Short mmCIF file of C-alpha atoms in Angstrom, two decimals:
data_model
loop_
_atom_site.label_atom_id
_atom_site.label_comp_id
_atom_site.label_asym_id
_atom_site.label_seq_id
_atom_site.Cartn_x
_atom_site.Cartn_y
_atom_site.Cartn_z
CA UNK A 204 0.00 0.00 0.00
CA UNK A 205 1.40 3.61 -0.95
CA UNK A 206 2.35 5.54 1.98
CA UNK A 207 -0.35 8.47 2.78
CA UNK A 208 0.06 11.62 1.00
CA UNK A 209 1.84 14.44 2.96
CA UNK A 210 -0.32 17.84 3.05
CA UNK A 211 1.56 21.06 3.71
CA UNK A 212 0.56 24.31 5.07
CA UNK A 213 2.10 27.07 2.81
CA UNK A 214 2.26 29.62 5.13
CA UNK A 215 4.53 27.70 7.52
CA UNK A 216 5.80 24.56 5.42
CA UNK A 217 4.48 22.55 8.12
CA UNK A 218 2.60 19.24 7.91
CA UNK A 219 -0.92 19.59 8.40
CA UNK A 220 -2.77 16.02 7.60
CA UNK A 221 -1.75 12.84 5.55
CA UNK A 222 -4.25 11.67 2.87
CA UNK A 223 -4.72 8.36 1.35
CA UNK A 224 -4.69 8.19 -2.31
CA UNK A 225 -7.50 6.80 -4.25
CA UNK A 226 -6.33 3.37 -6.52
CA UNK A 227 -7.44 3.12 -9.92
CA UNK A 228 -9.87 0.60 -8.89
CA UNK A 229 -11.51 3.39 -6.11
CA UNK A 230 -12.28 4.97 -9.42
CA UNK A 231 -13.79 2.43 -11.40
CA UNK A 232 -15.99 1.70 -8.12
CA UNK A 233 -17.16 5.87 -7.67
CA UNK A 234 -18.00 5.45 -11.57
CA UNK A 235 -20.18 2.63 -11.06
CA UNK A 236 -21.39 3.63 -8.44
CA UNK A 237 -22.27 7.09 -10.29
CA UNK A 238 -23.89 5.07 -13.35
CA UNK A 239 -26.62 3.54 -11.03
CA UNK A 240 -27.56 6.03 -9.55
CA UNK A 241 -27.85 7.98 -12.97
CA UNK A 242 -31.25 7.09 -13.65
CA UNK A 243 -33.01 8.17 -10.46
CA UNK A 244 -30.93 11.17 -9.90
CA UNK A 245 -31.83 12.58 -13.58
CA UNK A 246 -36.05 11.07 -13.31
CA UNK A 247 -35.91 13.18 -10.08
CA UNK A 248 -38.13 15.79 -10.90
CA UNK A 249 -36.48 19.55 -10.74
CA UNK A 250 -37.78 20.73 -7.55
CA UNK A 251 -36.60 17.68 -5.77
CA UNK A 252 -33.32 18.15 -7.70
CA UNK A 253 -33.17 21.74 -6.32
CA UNK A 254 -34.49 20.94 -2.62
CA UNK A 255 -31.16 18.79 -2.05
CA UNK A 256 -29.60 21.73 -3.68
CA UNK A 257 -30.75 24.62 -0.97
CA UNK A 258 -30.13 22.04 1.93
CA UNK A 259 -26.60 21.91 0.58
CA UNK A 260 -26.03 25.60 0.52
CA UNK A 261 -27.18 25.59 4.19
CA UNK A 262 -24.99 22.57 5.21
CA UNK A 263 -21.99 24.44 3.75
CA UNK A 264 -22.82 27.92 5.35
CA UNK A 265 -23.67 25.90 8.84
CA UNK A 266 -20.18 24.18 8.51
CA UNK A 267 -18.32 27.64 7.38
CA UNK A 268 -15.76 28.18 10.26
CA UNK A 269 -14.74 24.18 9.40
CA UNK A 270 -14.42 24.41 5.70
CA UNK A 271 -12.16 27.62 5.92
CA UNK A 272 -9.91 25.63 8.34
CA UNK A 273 -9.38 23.13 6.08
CA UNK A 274 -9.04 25.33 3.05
CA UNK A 275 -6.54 27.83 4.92
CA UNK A 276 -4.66 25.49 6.12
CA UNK A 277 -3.99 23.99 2.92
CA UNK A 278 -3.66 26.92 0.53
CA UNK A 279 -2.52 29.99 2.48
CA UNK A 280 -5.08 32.55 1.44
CA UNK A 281 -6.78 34.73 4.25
CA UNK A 282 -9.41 33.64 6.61
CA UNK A 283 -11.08 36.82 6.08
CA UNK A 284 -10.84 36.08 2.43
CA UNK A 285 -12.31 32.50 2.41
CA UNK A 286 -14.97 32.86 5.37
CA UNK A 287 -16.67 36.14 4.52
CA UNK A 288 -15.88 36.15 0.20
CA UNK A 289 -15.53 32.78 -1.18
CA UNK A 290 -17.50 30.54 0.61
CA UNK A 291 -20.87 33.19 0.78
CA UNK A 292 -20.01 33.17 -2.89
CA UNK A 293 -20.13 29.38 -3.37
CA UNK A 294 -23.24 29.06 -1.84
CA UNK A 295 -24.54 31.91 -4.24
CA UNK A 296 -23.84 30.05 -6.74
CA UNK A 297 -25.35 26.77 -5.18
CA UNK A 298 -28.53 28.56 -4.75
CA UNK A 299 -28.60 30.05 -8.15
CA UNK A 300 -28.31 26.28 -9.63
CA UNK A 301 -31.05 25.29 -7.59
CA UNK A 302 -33.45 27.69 -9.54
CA UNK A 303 -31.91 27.30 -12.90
CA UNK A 304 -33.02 23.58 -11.98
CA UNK A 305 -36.19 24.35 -12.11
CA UNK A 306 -36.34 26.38 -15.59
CA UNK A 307 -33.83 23.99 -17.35
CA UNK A 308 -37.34 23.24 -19.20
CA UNK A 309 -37.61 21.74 -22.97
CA UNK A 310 -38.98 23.41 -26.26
CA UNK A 311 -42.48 22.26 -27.48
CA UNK A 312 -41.33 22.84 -31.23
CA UNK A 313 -45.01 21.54 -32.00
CA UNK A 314 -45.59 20.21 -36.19
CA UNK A 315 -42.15 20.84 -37.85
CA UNK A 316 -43.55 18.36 -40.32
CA UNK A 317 -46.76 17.32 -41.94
CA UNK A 318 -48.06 14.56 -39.23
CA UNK A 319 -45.59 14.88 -36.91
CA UNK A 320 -45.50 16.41 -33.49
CA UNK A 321 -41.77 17.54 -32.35
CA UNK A 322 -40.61 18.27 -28.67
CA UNK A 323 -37.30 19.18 -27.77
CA UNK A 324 -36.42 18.57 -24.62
CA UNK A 325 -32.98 18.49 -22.74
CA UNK A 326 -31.67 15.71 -20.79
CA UNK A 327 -28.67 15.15 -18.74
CA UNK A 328 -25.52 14.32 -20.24
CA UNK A 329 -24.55 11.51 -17.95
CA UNK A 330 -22.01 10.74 -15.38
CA UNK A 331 -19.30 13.43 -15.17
CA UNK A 332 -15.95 13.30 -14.09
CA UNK A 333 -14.73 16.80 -12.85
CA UNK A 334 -10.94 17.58 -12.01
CA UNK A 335 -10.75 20.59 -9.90
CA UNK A 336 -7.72 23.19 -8.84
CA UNK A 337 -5.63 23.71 -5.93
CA UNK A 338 -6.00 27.61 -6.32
CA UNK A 339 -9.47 27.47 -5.77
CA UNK A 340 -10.34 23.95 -4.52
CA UNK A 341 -14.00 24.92 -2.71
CA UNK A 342 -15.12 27.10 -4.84
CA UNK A 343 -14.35 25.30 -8.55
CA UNK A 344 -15.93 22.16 -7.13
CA UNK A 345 -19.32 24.16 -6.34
CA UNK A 346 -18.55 25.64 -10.15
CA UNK A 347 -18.66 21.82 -11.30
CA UNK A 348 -20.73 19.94 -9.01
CA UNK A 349 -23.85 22.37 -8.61
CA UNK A 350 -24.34 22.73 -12.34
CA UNK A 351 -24.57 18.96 -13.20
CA UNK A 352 -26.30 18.10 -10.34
CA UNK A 353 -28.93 20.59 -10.99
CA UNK A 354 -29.28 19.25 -14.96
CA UNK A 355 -29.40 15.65 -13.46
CA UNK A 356 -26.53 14.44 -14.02
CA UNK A 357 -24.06 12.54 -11.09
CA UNK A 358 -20.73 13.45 -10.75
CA UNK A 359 -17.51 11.63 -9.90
CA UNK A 360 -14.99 14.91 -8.66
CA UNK A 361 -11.38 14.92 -8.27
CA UNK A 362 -9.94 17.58 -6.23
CA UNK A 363 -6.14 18.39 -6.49
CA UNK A 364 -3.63 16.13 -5.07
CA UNK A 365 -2.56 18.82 -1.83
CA UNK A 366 -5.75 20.50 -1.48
CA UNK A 367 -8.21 17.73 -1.27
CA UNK A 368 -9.81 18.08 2.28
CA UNK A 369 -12.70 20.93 1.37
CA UNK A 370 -13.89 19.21 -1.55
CA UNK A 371 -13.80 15.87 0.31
CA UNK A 372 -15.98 17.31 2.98
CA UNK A 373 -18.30 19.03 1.01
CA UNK A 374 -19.39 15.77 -0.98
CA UNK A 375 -20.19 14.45 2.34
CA UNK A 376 -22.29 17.50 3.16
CA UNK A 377 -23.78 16.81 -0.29
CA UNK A 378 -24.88 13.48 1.35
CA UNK A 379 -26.04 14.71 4.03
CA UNK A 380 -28.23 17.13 2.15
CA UNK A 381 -30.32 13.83 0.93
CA UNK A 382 -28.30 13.23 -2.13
CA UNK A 383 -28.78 9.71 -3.41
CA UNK A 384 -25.69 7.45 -2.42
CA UNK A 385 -23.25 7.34 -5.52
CA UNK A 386 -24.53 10.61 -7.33
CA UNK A 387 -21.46 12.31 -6.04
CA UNK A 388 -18.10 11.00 -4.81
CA UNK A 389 -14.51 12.43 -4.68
CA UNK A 390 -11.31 10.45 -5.34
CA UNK A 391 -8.08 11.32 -4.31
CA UNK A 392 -4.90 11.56 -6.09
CA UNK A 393 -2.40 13.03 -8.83
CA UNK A 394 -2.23 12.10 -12.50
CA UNK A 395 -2.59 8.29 -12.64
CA UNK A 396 -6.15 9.14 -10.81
CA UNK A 397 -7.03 11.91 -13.00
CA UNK A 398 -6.32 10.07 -16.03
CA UNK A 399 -8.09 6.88 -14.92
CA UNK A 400 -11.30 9.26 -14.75
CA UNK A 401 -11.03 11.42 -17.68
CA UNK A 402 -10.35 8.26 -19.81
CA UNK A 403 -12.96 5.58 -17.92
CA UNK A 404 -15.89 4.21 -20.49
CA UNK A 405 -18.33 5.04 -19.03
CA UNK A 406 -17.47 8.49 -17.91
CA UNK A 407 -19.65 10.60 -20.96
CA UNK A 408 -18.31 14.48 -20.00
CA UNK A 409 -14.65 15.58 -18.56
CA UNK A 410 -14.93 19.10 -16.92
CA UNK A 411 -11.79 20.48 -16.02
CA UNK A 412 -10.13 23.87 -14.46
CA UNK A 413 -6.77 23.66 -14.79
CA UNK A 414 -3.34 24.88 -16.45
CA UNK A 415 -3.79 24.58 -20.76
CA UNK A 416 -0.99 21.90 -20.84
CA UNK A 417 -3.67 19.73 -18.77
CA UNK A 418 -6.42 20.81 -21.21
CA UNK A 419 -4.37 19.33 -23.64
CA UNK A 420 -3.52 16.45 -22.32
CA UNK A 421 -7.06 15.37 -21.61
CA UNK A 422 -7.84 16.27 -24.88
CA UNK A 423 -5.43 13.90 -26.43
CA UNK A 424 -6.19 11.21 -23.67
CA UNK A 425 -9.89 11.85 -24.92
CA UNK A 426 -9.60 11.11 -28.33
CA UNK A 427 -8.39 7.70 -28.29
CA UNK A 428 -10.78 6.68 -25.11
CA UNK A 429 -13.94 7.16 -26.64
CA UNK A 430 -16.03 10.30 -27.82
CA UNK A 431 -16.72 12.76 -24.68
CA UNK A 432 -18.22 15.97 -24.04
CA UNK A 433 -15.10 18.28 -22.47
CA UNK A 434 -15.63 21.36 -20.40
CA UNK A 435 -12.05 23.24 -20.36
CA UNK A 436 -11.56 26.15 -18.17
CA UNK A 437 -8.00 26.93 -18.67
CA UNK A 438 -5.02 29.20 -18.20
CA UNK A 439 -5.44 33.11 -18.90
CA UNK A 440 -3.15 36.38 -19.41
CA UNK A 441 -5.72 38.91 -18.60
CA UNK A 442 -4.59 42.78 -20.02
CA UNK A 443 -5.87 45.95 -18.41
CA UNK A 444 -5.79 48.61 -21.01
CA UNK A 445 -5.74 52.30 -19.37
CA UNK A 446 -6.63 54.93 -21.44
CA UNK A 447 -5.47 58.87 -20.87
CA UNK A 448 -8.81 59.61 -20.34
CA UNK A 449 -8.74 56.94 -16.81
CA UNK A 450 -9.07 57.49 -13.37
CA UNK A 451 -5.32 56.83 -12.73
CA UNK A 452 -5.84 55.99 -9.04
CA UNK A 453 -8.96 53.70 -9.37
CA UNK A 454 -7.22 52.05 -12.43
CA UNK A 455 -3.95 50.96 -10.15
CA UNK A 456 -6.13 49.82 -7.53
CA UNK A 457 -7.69 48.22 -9.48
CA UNK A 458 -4.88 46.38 -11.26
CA UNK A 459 -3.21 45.69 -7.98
CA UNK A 460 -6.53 44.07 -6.39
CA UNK A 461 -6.89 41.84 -9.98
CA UNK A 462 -2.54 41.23 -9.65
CA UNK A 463 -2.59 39.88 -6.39
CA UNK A 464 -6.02 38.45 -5.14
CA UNK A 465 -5.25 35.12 -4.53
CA UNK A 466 -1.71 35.48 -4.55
CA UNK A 467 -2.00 36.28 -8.16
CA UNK A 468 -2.89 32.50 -8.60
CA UNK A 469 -5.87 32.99 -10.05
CA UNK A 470 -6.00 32.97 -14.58
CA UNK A 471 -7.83 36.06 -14.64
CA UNK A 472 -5.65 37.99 -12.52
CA UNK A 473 -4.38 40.95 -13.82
CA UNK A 474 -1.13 40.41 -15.61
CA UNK A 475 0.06 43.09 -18.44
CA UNK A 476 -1.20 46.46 -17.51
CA UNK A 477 -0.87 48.68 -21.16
CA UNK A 478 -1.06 52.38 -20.12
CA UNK A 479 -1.85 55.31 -23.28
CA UNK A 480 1.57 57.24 -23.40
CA UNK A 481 0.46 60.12 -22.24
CA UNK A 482 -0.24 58.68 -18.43
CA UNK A 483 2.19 56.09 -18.74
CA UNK A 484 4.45 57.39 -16.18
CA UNK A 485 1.87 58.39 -13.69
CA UNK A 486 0.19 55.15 -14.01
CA UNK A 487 3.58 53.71 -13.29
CA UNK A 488 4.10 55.16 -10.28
CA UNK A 489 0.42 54.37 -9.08
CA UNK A 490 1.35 51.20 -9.34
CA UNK A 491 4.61 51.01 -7.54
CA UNK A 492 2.98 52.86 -4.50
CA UNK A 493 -0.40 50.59 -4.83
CA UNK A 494 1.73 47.10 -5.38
CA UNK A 495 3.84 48.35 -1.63
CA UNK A 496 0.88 48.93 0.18
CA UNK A 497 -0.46 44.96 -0.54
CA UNK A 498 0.20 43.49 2.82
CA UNK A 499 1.66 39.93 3.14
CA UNK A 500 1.94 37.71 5.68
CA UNK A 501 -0.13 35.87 8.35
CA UNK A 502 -3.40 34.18 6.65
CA UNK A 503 -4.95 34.49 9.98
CA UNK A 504 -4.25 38.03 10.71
CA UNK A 505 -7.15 40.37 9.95
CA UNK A 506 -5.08 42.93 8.33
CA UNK A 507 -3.50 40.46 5.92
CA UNK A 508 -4.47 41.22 1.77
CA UNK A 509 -2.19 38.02 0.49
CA UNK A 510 -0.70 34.72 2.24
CA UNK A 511 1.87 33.01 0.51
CA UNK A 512 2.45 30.91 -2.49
CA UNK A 513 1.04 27.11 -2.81
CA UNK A 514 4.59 25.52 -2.53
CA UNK A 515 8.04 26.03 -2.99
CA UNK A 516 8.12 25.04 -6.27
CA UNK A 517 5.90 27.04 -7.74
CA UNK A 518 7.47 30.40 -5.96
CA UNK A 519 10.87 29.09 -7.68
CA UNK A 520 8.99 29.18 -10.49
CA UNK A 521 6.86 32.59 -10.19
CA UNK A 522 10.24 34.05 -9.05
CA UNK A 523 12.46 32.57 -12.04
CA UNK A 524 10.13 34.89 -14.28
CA UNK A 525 11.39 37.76 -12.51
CA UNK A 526 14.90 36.60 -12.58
CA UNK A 527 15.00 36.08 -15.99
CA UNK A 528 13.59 39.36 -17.47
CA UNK A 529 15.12 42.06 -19.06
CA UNK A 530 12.60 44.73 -17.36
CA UNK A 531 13.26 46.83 -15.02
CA UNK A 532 12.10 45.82 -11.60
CA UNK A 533 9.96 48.60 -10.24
CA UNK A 534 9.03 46.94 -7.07
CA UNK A 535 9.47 43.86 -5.44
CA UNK A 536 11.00 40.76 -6.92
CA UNK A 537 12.84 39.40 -3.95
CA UNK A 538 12.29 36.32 -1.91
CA UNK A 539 11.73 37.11 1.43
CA UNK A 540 13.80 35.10 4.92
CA UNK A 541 11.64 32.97 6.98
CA UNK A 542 8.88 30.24 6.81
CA UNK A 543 6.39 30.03 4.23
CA UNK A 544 6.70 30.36 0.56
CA UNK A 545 5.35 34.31 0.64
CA UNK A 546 6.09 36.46 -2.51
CA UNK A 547 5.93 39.98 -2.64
CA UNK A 548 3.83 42.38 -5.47
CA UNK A 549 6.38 42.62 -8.03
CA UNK A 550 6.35 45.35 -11.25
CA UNK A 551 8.20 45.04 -14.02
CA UNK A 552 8.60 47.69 -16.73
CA UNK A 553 10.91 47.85 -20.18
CA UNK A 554 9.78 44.85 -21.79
CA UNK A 555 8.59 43.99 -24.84
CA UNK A 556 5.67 42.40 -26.02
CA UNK A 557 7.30 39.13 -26.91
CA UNK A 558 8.89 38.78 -23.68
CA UNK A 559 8.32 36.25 -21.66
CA UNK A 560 6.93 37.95 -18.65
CA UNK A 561 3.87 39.54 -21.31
CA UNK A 562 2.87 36.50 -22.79
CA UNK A 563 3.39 33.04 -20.33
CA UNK A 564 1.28 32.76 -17.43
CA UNK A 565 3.18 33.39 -14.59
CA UNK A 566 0.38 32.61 -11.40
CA UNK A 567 1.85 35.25 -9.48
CA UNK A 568 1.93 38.64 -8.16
CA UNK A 569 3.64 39.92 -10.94
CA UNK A 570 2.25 42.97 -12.87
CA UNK A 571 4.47 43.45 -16.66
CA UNK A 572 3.42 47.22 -17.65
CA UNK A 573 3.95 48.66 -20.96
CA UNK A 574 2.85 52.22 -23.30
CA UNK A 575 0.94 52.05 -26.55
CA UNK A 576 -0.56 55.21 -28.32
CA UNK A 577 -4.05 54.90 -29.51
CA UNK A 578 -7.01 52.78 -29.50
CA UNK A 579 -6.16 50.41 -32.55
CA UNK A 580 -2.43 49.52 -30.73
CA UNK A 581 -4.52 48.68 -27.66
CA UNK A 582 -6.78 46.17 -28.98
CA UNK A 583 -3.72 44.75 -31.14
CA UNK A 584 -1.56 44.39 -27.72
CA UNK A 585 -4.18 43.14 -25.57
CA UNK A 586 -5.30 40.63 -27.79
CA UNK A 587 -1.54 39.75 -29.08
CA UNK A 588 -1.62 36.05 -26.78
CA UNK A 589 -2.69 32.81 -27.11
CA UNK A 590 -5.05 33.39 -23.90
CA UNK A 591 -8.55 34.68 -24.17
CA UNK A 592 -9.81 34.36 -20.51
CA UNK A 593 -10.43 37.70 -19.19
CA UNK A 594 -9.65 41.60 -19.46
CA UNK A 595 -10.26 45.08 -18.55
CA UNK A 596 -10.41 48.54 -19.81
CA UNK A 597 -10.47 51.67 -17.75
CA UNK A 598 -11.66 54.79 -19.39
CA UNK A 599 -14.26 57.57 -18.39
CA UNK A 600 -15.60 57.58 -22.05
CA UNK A 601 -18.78 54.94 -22.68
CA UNK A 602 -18.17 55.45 -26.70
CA UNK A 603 -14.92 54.21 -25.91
CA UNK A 604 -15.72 50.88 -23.83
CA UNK A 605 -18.46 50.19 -26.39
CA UNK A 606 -15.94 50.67 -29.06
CA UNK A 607 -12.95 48.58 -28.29
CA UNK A 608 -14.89 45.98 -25.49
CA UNK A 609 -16.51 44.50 -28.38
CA UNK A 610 -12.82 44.04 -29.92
CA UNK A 611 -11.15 42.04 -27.41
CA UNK A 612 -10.82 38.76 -27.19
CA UNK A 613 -11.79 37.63 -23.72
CA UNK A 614 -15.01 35.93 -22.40
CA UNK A 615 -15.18 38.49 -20.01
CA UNK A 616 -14.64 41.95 -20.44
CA UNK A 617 -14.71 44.61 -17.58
CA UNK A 618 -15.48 48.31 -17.72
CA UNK A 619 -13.27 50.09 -14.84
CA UNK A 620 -12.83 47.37 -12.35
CA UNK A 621 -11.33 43.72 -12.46
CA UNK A 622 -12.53 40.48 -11.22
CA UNK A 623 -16.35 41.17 -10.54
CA UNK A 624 -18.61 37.98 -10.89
CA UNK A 625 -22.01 37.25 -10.32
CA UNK A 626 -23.46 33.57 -10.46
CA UNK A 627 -26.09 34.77 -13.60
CA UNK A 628 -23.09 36.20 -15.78
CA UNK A 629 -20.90 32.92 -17.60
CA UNK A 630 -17.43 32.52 -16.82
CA UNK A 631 -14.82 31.27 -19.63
CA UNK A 632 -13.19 31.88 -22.01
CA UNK A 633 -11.69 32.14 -26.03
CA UNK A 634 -8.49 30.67 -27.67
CA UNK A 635 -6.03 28.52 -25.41
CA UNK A 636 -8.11 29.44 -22.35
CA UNK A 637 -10.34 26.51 -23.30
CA UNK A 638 -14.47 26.52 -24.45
CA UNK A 639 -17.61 26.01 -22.05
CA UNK A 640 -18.98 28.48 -19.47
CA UNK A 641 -19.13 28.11 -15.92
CA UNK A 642 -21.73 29.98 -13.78
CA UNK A 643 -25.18 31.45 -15.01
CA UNK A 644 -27.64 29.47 -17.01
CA UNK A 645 -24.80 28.48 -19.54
CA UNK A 646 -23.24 26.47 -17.52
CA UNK A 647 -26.35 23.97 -16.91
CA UNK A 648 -26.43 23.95 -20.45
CA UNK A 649 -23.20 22.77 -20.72
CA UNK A 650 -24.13 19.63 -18.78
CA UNK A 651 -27.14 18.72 -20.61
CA UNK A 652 -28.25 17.64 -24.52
CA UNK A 653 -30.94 18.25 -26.27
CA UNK A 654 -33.37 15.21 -27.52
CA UNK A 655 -35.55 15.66 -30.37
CA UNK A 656 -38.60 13.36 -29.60
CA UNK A 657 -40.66 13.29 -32.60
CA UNK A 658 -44.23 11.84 -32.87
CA UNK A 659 -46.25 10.51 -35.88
CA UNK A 660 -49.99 11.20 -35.33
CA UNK A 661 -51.41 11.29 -38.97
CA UNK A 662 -50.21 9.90 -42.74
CA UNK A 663 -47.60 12.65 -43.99
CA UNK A 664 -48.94 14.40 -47.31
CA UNK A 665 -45.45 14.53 -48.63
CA UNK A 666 -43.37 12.10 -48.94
CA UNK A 667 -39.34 12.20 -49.32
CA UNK A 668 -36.03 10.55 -48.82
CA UNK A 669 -36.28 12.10 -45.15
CA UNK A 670 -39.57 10.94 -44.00
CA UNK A 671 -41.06 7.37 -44.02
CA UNK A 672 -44.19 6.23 -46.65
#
């Protein structure tokens, strides 16, 4: 038997729990077990559907203080931040799901033909297998689970390998809600796990949040395992184009809160800041003094913005961006002594647009700022990467934001802030940042198909190759 998987706090590098990892035959026992109990989970009718829903959302709001525990201790980001904003907004979204059950209603097309009656009506996909994110482990499990539960489908979920204790707990809340055994399940464990999922027979839909080398992957994996229905939500680059016209100060703050939230581990944070050439300087310095006042350190002290880092590894990593540019360093960029793998707000200046610090995704407080002059150069630089996730324009002109919004290719486009969402608007994005929405009514949609039932009442006047004599 493999020994149990160490779990590290970030913010100390201490050991906080050991997890056992699921076996490839766990898996093929949650899928089974999610395959009977397809057909009473999706002939349950909506409102019983969204009843286990709303119990859920209470569980997880009754159980708030325990699921923050587990979650801080296992990524580093702030209590305040994960008790009073993330998990309120996961049960926003829970609740929302509950009522889109309830409208996720068919289409009575009536006679499309001559004798025939047509009704379109959706149904759900099937049994799902979901692989969800360290950076946001609760959270992107409500985004996948909620959904497909509410279209009727059952869901097999596998958190990340080192954040796995939320997710775990929150199935068994699900349970406890009145969830039929086997509709949902979590299994444990890194790739061998994940791949024995995304690739099982009778697993019809992957839906995955994750870097765009995993999209990949799956996709590949995919395509010789059968024909499924994929749900990527990948990596992102997100721009934030300042005009002359901007509010300089709300436009820094608001880069800053979109740079680091999270860490900067998030793929829409705010990444490349492009600043018209006429405020480029002054939106420079904004920055620098905006970036210095981001406090660091404890998660559990109330005055803490950012914790650390997930791991050691990936700090080496945000920090080898840094080390490796040709910028200037405006602020930050150096590893702080001590426990923890903390990183401070870093901003970089004199780069280019093919540099690497513009166009990879770093996941970390790390702002790249550059000048352009005009609209046209905006929209050419801001769209100039193979992400398409999110964005942001600041301006005080509407013409303007009607104008070039429209022109940039994100899934989400914001007008003088950065990072808003609301469980009715969809979430995802264009290009290498994968296809399929999460949130809003979309994202049920994503985990259902539509049936064409179509009844013969009377002889057909016409006949054709396309309908019988």
């Amino acid at each position: 038997m493999p020994e149990p998987r160490v779990l590290v706090n970030p913010a100390t590098g201490a050991e906080v729990a050991r997890v056992a990892d699921s076996s490839v035959e766990d898996v093929d026992a949650a899928v089974a077990a999610a395959r009977a109990a397809l057909p009473g989970w999706r002939g349950a009718t909506p409102g019983e559907r969204a009843a286990v829903l709303l119990r859920w959302a209470d569980l997880i709001d009754e159980h708030a203080d325990e699921l923050s525990e587990l979650e801080v201790a296992e990524t580093g980001r702030p209590w305040a931040t994960m008790r009073d904003g993330e998990l309120p907004f996961a049960t926003d979204n829970i609740r929302f799901f509950a009522g889109a059950a309830r409208s996720l209603a068919g289409t009575g097309a009536g006679r499309l033909s001559q004798g025939y009656t047509s009704v379109l009506a959706r149904r759900a996909v099937g049994v799902v297998g979901a692989i969800a994110p360290w950076n946001f482990p609760l959270v992107m499990a409500v985004w996948k689970l909620a959904p497909a539960l509410a279209a009727g489908c059952t869901v097999v979920i596998r958190p990340a390998p080192g954040t796995p204790r939320s997710t775990a707990r929150a199935v068994e809340l699900l349970l406890e809600a009145g969830l039929p055994e086997g509709a949902a399940s979590a299994v444990f464990g890194d790739a061998e796990v994940g791949e024995a999922l995304t690739q099982h027979p009778d697993v019809a839909m992957i839906s995955l949040t994750g870097s765009t080398e995993t999209g990949r992957r799956i996709l590949a994996g995919t395509a010789t395992h059968g024909v499924k229905r994929l749900h990527l939500e990948l990596g992102g680059k997100a721009p934030v184009v300042v005009f002359g016209d901007a509010d300089v100060a709300a436009a820094a703050a608001g880069a800053t809160m979109g740079a680091t939230y999270n860490s900067g581990q998030d793929c829409t944070a705010a990444t490349r800041v492009y600043a018209e050439r006429a405020v480029y300087d002054d939106v420079v310095e904004a920055l620098r003094e905006s970036l210095r006042a981001v406090r660091v350190g404890d998660p559990r002290d109330p005055e803490t913005h950012i914790g650390p880092l997930i791991s050691r590894a990936h700090r080496d990593r945000v920090h080898g961006f840094v080390e490796r540019t040709s910028g200037r360093v405006v602020t930050g960029g150096v590893v702080p002594d001590g426990p923890g793998w903390y990183y401070p707000p870093t901003l970089v200046d004199g780069l280019g647009q093919h540099d690497e610090l513009v166009q990879d995704e770093v996941f970390g407080p790390v702002l790249a700022v550059l000048p352009f002059e005009g609209e046209d150069e905006a929209i050419m630089l801001a769209n100039d990467v193979r992400y398409g996730l999110a964005a942001s324009l600041w301006t005080r002109d509407v013409a303007r934001a009607l104008r070039v919004g429209p022109e940039l290719e994100f899934g989400a486009v914001w007008v003088n802030d950065h990072l808003p969402l609301a469980s009715e608007a969809p979430h995802g994005g264009f290009k290498q940042s994968g296809f399929g929405k999460d949130l809003s009514e979309e994202a049920l949609l994503e985990y259902s198909v539509v049936q064409h039932l179509m009844v013969k009442h009377a002889q057909p006047v016409v006949h054709d190759g396309f309908r019988p004599a």
